[in-house]
Short mmCIF file of C-alpha atoms and ligand atoms in Angstrom, two decimals:
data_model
loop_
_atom_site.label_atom_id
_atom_site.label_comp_id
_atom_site.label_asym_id
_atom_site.label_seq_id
_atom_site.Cartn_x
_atom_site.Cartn_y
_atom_site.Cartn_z
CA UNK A 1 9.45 -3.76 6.19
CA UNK A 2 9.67 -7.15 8.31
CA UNK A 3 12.12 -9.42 8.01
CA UNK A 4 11.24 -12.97 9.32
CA UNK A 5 13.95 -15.37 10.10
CA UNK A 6 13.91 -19.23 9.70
CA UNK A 7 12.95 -21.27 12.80
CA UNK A 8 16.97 -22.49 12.67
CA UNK A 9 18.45 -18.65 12.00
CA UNK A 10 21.56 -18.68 14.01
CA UNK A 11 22.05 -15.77 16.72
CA UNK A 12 24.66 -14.78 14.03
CA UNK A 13 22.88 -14.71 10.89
CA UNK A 14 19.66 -12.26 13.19
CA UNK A 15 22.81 -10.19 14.07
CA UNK A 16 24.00 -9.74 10.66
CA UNK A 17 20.93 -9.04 9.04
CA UNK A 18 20.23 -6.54 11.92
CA UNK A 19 23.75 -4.95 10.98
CA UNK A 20 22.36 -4.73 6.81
CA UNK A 21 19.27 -3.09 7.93
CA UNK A 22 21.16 -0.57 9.75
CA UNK A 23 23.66 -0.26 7.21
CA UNK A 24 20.53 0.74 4.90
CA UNK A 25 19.97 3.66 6.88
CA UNK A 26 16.92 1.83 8.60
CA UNK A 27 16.28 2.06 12.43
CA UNK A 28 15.56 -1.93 14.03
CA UNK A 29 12.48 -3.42 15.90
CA UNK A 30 13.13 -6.57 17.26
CA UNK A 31 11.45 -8.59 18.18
CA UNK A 32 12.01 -12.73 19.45
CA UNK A 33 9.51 -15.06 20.07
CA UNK A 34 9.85 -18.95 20.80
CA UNK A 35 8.62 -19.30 16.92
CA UNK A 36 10.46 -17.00 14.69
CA UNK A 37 12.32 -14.24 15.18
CA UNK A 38 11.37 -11.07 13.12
CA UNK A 39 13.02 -7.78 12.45
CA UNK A 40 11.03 -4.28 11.85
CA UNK A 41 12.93 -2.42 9.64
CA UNK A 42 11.94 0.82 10.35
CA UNK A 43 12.28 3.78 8.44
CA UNK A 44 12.03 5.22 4.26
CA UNK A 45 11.83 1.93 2.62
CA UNK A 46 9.83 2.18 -0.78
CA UNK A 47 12.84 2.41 -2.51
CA UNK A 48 14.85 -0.76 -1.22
CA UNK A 49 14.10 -3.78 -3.08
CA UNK A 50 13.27 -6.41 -0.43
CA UNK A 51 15.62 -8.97 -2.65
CA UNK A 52 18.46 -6.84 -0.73
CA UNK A 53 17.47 -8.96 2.79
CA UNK A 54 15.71 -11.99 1.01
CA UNK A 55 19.17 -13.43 -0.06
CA UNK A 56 20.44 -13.06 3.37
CA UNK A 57 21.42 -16.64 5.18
CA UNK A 58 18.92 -16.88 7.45
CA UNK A 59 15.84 -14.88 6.61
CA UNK A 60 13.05 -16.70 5.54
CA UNK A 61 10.46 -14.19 4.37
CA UNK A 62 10.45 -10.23 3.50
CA UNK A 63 7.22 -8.43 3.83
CA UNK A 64 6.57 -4.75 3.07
CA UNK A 65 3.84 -2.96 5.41
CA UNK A 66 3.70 0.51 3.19
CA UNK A 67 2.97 0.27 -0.67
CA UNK A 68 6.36 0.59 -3.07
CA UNK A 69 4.84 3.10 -4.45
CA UNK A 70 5.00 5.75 -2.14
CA UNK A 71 3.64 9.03 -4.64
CA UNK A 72 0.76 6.85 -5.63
CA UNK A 73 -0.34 5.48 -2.77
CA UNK A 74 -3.20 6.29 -0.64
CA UNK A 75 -1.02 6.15 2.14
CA UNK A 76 0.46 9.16 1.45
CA UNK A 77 -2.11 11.01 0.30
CA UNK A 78 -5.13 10.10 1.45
CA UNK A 79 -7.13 12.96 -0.66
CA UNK A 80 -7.96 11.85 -4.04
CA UNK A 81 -6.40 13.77 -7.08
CA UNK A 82 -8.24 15.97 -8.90
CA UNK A 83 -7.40 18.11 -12.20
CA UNK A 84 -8.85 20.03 -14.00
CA UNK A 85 -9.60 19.95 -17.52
CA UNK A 86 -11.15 22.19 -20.18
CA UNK A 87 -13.35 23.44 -17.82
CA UNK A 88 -14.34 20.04 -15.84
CA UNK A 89 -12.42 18.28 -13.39
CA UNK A 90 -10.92 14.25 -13.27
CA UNK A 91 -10.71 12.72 -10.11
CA UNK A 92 -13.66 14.57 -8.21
CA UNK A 93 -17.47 14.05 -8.16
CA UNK A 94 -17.79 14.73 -11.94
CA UNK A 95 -17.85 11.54 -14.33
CA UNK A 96 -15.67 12.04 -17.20
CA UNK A 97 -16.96 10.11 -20.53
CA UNK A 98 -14.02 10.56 -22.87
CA UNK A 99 -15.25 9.61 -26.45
CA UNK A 100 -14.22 8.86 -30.28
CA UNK A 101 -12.90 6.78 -32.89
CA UNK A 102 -10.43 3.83 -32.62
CA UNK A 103 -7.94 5.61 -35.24
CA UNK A 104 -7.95 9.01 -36.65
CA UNK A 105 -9.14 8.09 -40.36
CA UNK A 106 -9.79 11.55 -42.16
CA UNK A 107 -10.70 15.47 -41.30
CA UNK A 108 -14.53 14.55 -41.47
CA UNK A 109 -14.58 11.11 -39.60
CA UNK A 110 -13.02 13.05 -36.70
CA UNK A 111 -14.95 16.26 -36.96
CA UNK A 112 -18.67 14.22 -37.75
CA UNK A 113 -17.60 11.86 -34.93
CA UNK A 114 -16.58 15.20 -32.49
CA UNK A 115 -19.75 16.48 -32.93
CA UNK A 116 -21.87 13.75 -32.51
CA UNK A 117 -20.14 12.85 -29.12
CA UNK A 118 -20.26 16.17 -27.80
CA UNK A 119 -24.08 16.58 -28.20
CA UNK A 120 -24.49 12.76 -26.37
CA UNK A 121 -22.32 14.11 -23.46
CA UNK A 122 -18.67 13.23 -23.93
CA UNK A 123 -16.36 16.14 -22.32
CA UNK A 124 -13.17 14.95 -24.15
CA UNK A 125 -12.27 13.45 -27.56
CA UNK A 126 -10.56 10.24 -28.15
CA UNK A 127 -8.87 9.52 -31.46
CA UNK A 128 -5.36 7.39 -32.04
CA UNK A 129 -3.12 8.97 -34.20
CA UNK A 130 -0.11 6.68 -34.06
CA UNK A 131 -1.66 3.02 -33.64
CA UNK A 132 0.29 0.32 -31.55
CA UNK A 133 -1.04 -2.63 -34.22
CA UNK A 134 -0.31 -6.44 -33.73
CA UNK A 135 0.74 -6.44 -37.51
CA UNK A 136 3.32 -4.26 -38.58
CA UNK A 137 1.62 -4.29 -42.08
CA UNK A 138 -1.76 -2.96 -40.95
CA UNK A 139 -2.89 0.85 -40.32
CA UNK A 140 -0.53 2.24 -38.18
CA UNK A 141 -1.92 6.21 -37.99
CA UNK A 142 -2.41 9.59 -39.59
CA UNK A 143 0.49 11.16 -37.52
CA UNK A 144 0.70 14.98 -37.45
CA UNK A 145 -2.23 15.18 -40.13
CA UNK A 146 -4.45 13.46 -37.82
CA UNK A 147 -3.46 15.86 -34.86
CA UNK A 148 -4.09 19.08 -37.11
CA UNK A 149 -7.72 16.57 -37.74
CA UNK A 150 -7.93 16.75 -34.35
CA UNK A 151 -7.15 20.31 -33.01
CA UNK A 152 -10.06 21.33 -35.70
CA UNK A 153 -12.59 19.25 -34.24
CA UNK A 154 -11.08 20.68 -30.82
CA UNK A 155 -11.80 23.54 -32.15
CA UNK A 156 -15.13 23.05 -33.30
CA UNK A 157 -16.41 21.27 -30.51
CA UNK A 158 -14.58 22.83 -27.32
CA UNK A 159 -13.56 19.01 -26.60
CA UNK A 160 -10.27 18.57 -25.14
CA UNK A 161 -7.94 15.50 -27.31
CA UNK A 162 -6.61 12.58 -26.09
CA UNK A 163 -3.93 10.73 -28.03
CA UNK A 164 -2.08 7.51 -28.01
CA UNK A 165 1.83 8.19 -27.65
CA UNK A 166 3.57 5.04 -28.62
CA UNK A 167 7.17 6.38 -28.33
CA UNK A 168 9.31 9.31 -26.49
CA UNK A 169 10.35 10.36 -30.03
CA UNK A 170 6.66 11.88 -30.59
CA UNK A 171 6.45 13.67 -27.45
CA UNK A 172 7.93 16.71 -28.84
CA UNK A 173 4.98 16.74 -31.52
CA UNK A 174 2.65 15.27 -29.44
CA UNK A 175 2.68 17.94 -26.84
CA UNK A 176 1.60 21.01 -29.12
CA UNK A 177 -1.59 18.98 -29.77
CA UNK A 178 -2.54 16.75 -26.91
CA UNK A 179 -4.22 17.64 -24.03
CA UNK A 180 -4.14 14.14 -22.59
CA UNK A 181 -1.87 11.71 -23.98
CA UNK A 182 -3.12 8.12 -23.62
CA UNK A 183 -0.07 5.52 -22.89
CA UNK A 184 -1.71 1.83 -24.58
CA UNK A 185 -1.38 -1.42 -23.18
CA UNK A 186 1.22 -2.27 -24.89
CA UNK A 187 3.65 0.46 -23.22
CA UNK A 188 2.82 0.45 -19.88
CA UNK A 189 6.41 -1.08 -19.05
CA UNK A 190 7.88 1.50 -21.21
CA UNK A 191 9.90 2.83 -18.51
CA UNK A 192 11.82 5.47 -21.10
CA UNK A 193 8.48 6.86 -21.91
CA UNK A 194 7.06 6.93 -18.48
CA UNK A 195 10.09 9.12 -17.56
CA UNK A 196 9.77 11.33 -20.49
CA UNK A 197 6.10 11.76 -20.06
CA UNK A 198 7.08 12.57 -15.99
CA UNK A 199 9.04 15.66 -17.29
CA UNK A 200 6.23 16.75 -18.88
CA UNK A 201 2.99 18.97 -17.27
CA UNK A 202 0.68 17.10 -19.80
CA UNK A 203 -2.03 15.08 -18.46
CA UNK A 204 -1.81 11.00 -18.82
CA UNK A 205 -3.88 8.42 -18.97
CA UNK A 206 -2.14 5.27 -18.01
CA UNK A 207 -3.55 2.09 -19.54
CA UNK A 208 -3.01 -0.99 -17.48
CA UNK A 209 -1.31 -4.05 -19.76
CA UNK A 210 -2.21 -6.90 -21.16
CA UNK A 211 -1.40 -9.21 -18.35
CA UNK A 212 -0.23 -6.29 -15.88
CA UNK A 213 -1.11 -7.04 -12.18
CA UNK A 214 -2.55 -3.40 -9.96
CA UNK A 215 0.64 -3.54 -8.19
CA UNK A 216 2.61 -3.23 -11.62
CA UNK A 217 0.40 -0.47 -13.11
CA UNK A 218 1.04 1.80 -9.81
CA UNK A 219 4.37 0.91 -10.44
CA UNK A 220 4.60 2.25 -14.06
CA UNK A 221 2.61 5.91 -12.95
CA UNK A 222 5.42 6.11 -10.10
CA UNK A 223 7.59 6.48 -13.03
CA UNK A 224 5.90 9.61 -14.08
CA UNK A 225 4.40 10.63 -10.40
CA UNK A 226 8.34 10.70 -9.67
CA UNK A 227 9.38 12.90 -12.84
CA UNK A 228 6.76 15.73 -11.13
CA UNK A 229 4.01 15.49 -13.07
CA UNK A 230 0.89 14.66 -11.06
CA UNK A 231 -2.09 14.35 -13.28
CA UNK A 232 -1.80 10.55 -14.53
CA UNK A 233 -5.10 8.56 -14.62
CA UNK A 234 -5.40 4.96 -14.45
CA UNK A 235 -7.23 2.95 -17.15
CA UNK A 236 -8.94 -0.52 -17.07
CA UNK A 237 -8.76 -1.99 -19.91
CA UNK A 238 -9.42 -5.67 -19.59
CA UNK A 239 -6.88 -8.31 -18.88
CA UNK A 240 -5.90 -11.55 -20.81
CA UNK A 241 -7.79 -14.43 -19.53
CA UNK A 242 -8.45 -17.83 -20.56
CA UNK A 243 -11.72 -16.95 -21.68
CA UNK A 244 -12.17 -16.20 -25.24
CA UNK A 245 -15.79 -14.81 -25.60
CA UNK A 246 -14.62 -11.76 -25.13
CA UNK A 247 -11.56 -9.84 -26.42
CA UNK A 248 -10.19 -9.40 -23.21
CA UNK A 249 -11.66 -9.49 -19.81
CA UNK A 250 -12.88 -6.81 -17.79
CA UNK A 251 -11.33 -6.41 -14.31
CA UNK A 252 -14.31 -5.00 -12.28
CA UNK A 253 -12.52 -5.91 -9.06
CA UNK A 254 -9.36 -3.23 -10.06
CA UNK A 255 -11.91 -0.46 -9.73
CA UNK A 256 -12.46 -0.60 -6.01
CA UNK A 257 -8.76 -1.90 -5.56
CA UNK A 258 -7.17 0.82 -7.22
CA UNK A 259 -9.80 3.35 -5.70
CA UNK A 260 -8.24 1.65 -2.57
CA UNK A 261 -4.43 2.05 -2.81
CA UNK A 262 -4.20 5.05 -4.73
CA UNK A 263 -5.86 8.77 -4.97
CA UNK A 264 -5.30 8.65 -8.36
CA UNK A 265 -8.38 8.99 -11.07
CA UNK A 266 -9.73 5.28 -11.87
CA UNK A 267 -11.03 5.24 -15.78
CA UNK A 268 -12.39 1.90 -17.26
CA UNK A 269 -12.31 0.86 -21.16
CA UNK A 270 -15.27 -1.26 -21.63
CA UNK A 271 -14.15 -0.98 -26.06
CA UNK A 272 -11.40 -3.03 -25.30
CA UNK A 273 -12.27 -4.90 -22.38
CA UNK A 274 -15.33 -6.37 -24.37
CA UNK A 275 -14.34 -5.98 -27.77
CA UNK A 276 -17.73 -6.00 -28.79
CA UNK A 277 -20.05 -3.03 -29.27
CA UNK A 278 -23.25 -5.15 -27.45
CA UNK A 279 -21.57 -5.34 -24.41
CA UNK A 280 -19.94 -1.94 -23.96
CA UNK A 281 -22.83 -0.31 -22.34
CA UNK A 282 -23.73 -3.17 -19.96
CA UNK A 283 -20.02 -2.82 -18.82
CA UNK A 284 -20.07 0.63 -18.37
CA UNK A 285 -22.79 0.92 -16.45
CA UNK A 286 -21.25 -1.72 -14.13
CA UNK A 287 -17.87 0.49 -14.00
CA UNK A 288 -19.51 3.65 -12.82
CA UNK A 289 -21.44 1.60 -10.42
CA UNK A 290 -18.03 0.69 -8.80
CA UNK A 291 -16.51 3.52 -8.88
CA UNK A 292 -15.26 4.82 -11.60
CA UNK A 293 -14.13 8.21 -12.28
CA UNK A 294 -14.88 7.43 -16.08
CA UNK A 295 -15.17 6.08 -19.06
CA UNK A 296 -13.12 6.13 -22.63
CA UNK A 297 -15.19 4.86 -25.34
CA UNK A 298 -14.49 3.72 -28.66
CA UNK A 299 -17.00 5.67 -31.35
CA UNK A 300 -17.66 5.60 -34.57
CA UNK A 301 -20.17 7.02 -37.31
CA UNK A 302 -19.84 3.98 -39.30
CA UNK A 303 -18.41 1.19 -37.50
CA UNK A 304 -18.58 -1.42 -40.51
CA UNK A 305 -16.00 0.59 -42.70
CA UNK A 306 -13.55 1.65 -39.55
CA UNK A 307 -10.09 0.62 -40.35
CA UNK A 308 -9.75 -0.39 -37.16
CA UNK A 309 -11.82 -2.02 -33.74
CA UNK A 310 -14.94 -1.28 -35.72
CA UNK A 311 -16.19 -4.65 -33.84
CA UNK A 312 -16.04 -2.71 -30.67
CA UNK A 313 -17.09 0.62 -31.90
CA UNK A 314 -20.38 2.46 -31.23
CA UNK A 315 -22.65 4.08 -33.48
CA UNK A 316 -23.51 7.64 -32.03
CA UNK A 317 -27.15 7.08 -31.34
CA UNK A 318 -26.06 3.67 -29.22
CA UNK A 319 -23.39 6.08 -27.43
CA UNK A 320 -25.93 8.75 -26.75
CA UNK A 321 -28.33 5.75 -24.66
CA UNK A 322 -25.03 4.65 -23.03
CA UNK A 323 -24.21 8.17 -21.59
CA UNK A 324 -28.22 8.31 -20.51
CA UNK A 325 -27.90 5.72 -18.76
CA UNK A 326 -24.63 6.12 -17.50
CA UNK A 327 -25.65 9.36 -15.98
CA UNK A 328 -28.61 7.92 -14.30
CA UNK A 329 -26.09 5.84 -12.52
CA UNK A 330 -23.69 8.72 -11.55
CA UNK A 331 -26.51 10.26 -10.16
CA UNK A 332 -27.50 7.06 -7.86
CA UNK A 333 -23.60 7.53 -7.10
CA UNK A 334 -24.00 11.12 -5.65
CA UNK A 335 -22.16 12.33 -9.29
CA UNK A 336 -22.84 13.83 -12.05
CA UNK A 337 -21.33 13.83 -16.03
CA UNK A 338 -18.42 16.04 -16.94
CA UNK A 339 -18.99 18.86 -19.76
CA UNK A 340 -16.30 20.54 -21.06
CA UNK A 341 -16.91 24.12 -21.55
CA UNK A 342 -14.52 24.60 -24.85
CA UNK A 343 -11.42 26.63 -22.26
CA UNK A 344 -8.28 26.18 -22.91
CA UNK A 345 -7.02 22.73 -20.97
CA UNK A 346 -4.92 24.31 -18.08
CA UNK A 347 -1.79 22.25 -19.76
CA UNK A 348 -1.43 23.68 -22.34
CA UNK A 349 -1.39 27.55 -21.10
CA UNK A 350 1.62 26.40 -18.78
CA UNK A 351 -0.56 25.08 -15.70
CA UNK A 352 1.54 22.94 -13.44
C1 PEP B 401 -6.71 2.14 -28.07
O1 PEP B 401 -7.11 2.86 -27.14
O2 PEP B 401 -7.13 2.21 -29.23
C2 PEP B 401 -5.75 1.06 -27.73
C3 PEP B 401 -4.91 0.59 -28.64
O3 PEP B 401 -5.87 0.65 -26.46
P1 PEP B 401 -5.03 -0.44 -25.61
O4 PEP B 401 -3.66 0.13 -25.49
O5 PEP B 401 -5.77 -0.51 -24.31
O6 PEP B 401 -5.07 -1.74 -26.37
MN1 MN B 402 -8.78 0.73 -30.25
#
């Protein structure tokens, strides 16, 4: 961390924010030019908040060189993550093309949709069963009927499930179903459920929030890096912009910038990014082009009558072109598409 004092910082006020850094268990670089005067602070600082020297009289600016968050950072661990899954792995040179319905609606929506998915090339199942909605009066989930829904199409279709977990209080539930449990948008602040999800050995994919910046969404998987368990994904799933063409916009750029800072799997959302089902392939092409370790897609066998983001869902034969052309890409990337091979996710036999 460097400290840089104001032009006019007394030779008191350097001293006592030399004596605070010390007092913080930090080691001191100083260093005094005919400018500024600035002070290393050398040592473990991801966990001081740089507010601690910023009120000091004196100091002028606080700058950290290492990333606040240390277990996510490339810094540390310059090797990206990889974990497996049903018999593929996230993270690696396989593409993972997570697939399904906005909501869980009934046994055969999920099982007709599980099927269909499977034979375009999805490795993993995607299906909300408890449904963060912006009215409380609309759909809000099947609950445990739609995870029994979804262990049979598991079942059926050797795809592994991932499920939305809107609150610590379903975790106990969640956890004899889910094989990946999906944190929304809406929760990525939810520190409680970060935590609670950290004490878990369950897979996560972390979605990025509304109006989240990069720094704030490595932030939130510290929470559950910290807690010990190590396979969290990222997920891009559009921003709030000022443009309104689109339901959200897609941050491309995050792609390479998280691929940057962290060694943790990068997945992009072009459902909800877009919002529309005619844009959804376009953008995930470009997401696999940048870098992405994959996709989650929003898919459904009859997107007029979905009770919910039927806008943004695809019909299975549109999916199936989307993963054909999606794997032409991988290849162009040196990849190639995940297929699960119906195994038991490592999770859920006790694999750490
Ligand atoms: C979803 O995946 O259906 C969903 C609600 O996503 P998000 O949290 O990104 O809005
Ligand atoms: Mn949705």
């Amino acid at each position: 961390m460097m400290i840089i004092m104001k032009v006019d910082a007394t030779p008191q006020q350097v001293e006592h924010v030399i004596e605070r850094v010390k007092e913080s268990g930090l080691a001191v670089h100083l260093s005094q030019g005919i400018e500024a005067t600035i002070i290393g602070a050398i040592g473990e600082t991801h966990n001081l908040a740089t507010e601690q020297f910023e009120v000091l009289d004196g100091v002028d600016i606080v700058k950290r060189i290492t990333q606040p968050f240390k277990l996510a950072s490339r810094q540390f661990h310059p090797e990206n993550s990889i974990f497996p899954l049903a018999g593929f792995n996230v993270g690696g040179d396989e593409i993972a093309i997570i697939a399904g319905p906005c909501s869980v609606e009934s046994r055969s929506q999920i099982i007709e949709t599980a099927i269909a998915v499977k034979e375009a090339g999805a490795c993993a199942l995607r299906g909300g069963v408890f449904k963060p909605r912006s009215s409380p009066y609309a759909f809000q989930g099947l609950g445990e009927d739609g995870l029994e829904y979804l262990s049979e199409a598991r079942a059926q279709t050797g795809l592994p499930i991932v499920a939305e977990i809107m609150s610590q209080t379903q975790l106990e539930l969640m956890v004899r179903y889910v094989d990946v449990m999906q944190v929304g948008a809406r929760n990525m602040q939810n520190y409680n459920l970060l935590r609670a999800l950290g004490e878990t050995r369950t897979p996560v994919l972390l979605k990025r929030g509304l109006s989240a910046t990069i720094e704030e969404l490595l932030m939130s998987a510290e929470y559950i890096l910290s807690g010990g368990n190590k396979q969290v994904m990222l997920c891009e799933r559009g921003i709030r912009t000022y443009e309104t063409s689109t339901r959200n916009t897609t941050d491309i750029n995050a792609i390479p910038v998280l691929k940057n800072l962290t060694h943790l799997p990068v997945i992009l959302d072009p459902s909800h990014s877009t919002g529309q089902a005619d844009y959804v392939a376009a953008i995930a092409r470009a997401a696999i082009a940048a870098g992405a370790d994959g996709l989650i897609v929003e898919v459904h066998p009859d997107p007029a009558h979905a009770v919910s983001d039927g806008k943004q869902s695809l019909k299975p034969e549109k999916f199936a072109a989307m993963v054909k052309q999606v794997g032409q890409i991988a290849q162009i990337m040196g990849r190639k598409l995940a297929s699960a091979d119906g195994s038991q996710s490592p999770s859920k036999l006790g694999w750490i």
